Coordinates of N, CA and C in Angstrom, one line a residue:
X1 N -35.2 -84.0 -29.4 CA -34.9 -83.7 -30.8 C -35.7 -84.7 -31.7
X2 N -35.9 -83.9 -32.8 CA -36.9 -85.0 -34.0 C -35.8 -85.5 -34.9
X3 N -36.3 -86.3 -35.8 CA -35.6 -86.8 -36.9 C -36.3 -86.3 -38.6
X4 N -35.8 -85.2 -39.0 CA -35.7 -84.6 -40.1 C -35.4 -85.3 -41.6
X5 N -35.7 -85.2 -42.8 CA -35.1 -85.3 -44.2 C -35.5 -84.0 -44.2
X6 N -33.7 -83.6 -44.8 CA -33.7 -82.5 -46.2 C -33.3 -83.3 -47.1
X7 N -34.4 -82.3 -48.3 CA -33.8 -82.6 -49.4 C -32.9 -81.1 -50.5
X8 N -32.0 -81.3 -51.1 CA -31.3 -80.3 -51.3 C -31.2 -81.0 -53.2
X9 N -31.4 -80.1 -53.9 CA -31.8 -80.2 -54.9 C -31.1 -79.5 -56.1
X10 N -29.9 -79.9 -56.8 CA -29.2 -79.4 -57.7 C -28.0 -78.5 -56.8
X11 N -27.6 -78.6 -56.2 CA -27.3 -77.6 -55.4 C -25.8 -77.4 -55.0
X12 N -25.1 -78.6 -55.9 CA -23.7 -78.5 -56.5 C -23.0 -79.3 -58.2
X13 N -22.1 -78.1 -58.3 CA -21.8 -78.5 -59.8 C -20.8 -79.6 -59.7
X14 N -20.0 -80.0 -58.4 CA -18.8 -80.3 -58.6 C -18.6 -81.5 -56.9
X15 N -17.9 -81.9 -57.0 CA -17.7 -83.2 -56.0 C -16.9 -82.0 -55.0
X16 N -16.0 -81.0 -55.4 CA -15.3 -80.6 -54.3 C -16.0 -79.3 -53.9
X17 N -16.8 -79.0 -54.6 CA -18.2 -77.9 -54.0 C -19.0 -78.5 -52.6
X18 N -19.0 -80.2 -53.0 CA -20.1 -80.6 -52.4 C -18.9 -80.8 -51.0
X19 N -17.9 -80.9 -51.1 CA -17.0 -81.4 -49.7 C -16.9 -80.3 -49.1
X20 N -16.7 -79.1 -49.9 CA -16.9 -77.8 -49.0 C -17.9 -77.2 -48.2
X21 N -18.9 -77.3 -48.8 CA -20.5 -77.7 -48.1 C -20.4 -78.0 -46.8
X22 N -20.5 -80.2 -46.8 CA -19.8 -80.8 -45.6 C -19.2 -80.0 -44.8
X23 N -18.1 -79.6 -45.0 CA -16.7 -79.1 -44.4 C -17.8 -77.9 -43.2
X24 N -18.1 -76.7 -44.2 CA -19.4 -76.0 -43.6 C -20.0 -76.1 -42.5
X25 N -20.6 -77.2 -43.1 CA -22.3 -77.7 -42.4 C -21.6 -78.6 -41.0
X26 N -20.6 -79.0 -40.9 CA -20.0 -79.7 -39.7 C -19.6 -78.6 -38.9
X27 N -18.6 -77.4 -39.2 CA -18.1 -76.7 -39.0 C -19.1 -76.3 -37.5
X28 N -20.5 -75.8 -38.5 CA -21.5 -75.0 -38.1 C -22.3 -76.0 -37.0
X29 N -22.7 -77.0 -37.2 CA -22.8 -78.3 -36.3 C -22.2 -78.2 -35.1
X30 N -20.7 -78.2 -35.1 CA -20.1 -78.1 -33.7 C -20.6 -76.9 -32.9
X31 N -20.8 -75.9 -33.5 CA -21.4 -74.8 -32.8 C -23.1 -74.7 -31.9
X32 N -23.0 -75.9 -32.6 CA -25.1 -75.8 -32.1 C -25.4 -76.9 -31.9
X33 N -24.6 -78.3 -31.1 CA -25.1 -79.8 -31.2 C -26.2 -80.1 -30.5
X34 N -27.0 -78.6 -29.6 CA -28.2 -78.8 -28.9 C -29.0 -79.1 -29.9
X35 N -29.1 -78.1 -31.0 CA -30.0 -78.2 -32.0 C -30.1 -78.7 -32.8
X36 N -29.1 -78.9 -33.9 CA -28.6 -79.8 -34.7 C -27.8 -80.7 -35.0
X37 N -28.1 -82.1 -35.5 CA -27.2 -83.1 -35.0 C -27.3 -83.7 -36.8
X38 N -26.0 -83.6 -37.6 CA -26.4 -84.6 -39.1 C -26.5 -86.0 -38.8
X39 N -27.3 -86.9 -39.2 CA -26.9 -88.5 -39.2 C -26.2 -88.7 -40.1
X40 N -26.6 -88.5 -41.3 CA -25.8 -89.1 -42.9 C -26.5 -88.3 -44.2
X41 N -25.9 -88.6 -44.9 CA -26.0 -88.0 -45.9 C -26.0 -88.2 -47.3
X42 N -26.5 -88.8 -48.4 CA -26.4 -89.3 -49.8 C -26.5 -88.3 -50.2
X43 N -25.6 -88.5 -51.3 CA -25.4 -87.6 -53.0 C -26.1 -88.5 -53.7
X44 N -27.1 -87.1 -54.3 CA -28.0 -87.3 -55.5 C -27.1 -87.0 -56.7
X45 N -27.2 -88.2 -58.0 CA -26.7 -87.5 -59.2 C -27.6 -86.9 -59.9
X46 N -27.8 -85.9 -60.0 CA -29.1 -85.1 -60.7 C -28.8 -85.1 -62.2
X47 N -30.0 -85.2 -62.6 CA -30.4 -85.3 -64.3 C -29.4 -84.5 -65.0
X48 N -29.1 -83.0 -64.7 CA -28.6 -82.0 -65.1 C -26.7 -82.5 -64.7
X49 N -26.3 -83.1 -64.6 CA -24.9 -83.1 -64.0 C -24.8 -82.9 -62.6
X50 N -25.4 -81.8 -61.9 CA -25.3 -81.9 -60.5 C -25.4 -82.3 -59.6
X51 N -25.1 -81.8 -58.3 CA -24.9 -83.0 -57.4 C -26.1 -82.5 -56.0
X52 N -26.9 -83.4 -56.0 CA -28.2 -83.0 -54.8 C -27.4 -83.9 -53.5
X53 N -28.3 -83.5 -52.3 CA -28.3 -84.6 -51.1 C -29.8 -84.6 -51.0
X54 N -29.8 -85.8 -50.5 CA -31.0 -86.4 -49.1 C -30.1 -86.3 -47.6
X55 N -30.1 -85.6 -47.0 CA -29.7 -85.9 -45.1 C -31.0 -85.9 -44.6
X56 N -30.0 -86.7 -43.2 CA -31.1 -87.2 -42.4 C -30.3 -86.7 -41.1
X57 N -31.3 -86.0 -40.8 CA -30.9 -84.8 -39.5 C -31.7 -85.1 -38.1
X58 N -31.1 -84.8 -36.8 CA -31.8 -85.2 -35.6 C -31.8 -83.3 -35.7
X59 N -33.0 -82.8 -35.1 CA -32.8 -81.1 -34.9 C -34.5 -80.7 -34.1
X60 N -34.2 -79.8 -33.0 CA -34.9 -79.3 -32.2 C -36.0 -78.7 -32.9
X61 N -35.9 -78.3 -34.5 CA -36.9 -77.7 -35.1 C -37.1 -77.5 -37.2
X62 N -37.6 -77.6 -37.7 CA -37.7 -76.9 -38.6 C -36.4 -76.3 -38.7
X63 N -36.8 -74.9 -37.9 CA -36.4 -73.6 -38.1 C -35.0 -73.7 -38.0
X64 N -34.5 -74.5 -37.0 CA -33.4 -74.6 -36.2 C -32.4 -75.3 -37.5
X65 N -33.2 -76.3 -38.5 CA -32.5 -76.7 -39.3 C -32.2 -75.4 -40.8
X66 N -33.5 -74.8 -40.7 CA -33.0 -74.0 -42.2 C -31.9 -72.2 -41.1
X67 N -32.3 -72.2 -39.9 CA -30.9 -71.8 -39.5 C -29.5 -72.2 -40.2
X68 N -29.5 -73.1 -39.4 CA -28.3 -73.9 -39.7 C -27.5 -74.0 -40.9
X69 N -28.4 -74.2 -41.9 CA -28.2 -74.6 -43.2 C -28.0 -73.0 -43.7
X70 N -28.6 -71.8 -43.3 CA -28.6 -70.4 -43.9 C -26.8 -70.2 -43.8
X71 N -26.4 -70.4 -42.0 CA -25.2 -70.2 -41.7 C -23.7 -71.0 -42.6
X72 N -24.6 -71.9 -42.9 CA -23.6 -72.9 -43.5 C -23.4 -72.8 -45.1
X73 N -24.1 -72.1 -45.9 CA -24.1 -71.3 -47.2 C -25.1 -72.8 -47.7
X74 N -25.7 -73.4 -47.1 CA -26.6 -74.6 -47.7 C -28.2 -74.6 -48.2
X75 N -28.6 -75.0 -49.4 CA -29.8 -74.7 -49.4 C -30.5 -75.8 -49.0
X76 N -32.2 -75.5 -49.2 CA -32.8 -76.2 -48.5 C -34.0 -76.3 -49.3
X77 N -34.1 -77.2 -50.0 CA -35.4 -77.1 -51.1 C -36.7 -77.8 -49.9
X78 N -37.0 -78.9 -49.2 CA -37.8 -79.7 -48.3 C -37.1 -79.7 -47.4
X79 N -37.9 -79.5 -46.2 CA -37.4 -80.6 -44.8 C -39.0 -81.4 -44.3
X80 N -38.6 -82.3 -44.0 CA -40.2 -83.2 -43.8 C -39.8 -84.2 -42.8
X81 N -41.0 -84.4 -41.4 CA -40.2 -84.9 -40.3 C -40.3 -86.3 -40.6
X82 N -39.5 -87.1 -40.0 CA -39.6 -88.4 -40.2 C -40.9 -89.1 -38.9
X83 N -41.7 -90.0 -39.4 CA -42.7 -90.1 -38.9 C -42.6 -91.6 -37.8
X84 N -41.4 -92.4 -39.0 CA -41.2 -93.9 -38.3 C -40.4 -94.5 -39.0
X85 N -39.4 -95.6 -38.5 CA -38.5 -96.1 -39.4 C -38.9 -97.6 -39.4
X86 N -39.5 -97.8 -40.6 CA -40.3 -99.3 -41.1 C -39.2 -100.1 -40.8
X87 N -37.7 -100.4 -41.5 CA -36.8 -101.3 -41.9 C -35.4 -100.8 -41.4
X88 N -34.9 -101.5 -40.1 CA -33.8 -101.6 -39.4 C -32.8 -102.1 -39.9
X89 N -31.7 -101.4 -41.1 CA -30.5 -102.3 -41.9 C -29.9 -101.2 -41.8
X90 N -28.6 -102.3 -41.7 CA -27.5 -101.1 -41.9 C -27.3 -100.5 -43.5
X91 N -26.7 -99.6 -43.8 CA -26.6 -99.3 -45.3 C -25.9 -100.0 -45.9
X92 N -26.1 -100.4 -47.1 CA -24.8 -100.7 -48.0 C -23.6 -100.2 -48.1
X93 N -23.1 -100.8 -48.6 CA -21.5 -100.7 -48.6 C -21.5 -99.0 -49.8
X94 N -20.8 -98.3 -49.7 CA -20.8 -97.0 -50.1 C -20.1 -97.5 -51.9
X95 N -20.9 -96.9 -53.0 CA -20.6 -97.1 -54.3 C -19.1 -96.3 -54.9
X96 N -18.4 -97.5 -55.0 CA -16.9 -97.0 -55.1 C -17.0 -95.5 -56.3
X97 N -16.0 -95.0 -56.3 CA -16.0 -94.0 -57.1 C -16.0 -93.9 -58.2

């Protein structure tokens, strides 16, 4: 498996749009963990009010991801493979609500 960014781009109006997504995209995950594996996931606040992601996916392909994401009602504006990871830190503490 490679290590993937999607980026997903305006692609919810609403915080419980975006959990339903999730809910989705896990659902559909359990079904295929050969191929697709999520690592994490950031919410973008987009200019417009809505709510984008950056994930960061382990997946057997491309294809195998915009699968995935078709089955899961998710869009998929980029996927671009990850080449190397320069800086080994854990994330920050998650931005209270």
């Amino acid at each position: 498996m490679e290590t993937y960014v999607i980026l997903r781009r305006a692609g919810w109006r609403t915080p419980d749009e975006l959990q339903a997504a999730l809910t989705r995209s896990i659902e559909e995950g359990e079904r295929t963990p050969d191929d697709v594996r999520r690592i994490r996931s950031y919410v973008l606040a987009e200019t417009s009010g809505e709510l984008g992601t950056v994930c960061i996916y382990e997946a057997s392909s491309p294809e195998a991801i915009r699968k995935h994401a078709y089955r899961a009602g998710l869009p998929v504006d980029e996927i671009i493979a990850v080449a190397d990871t320069v800086v080994v830190q854990p994330d920050p503490r998650p931005v209270p609500a």
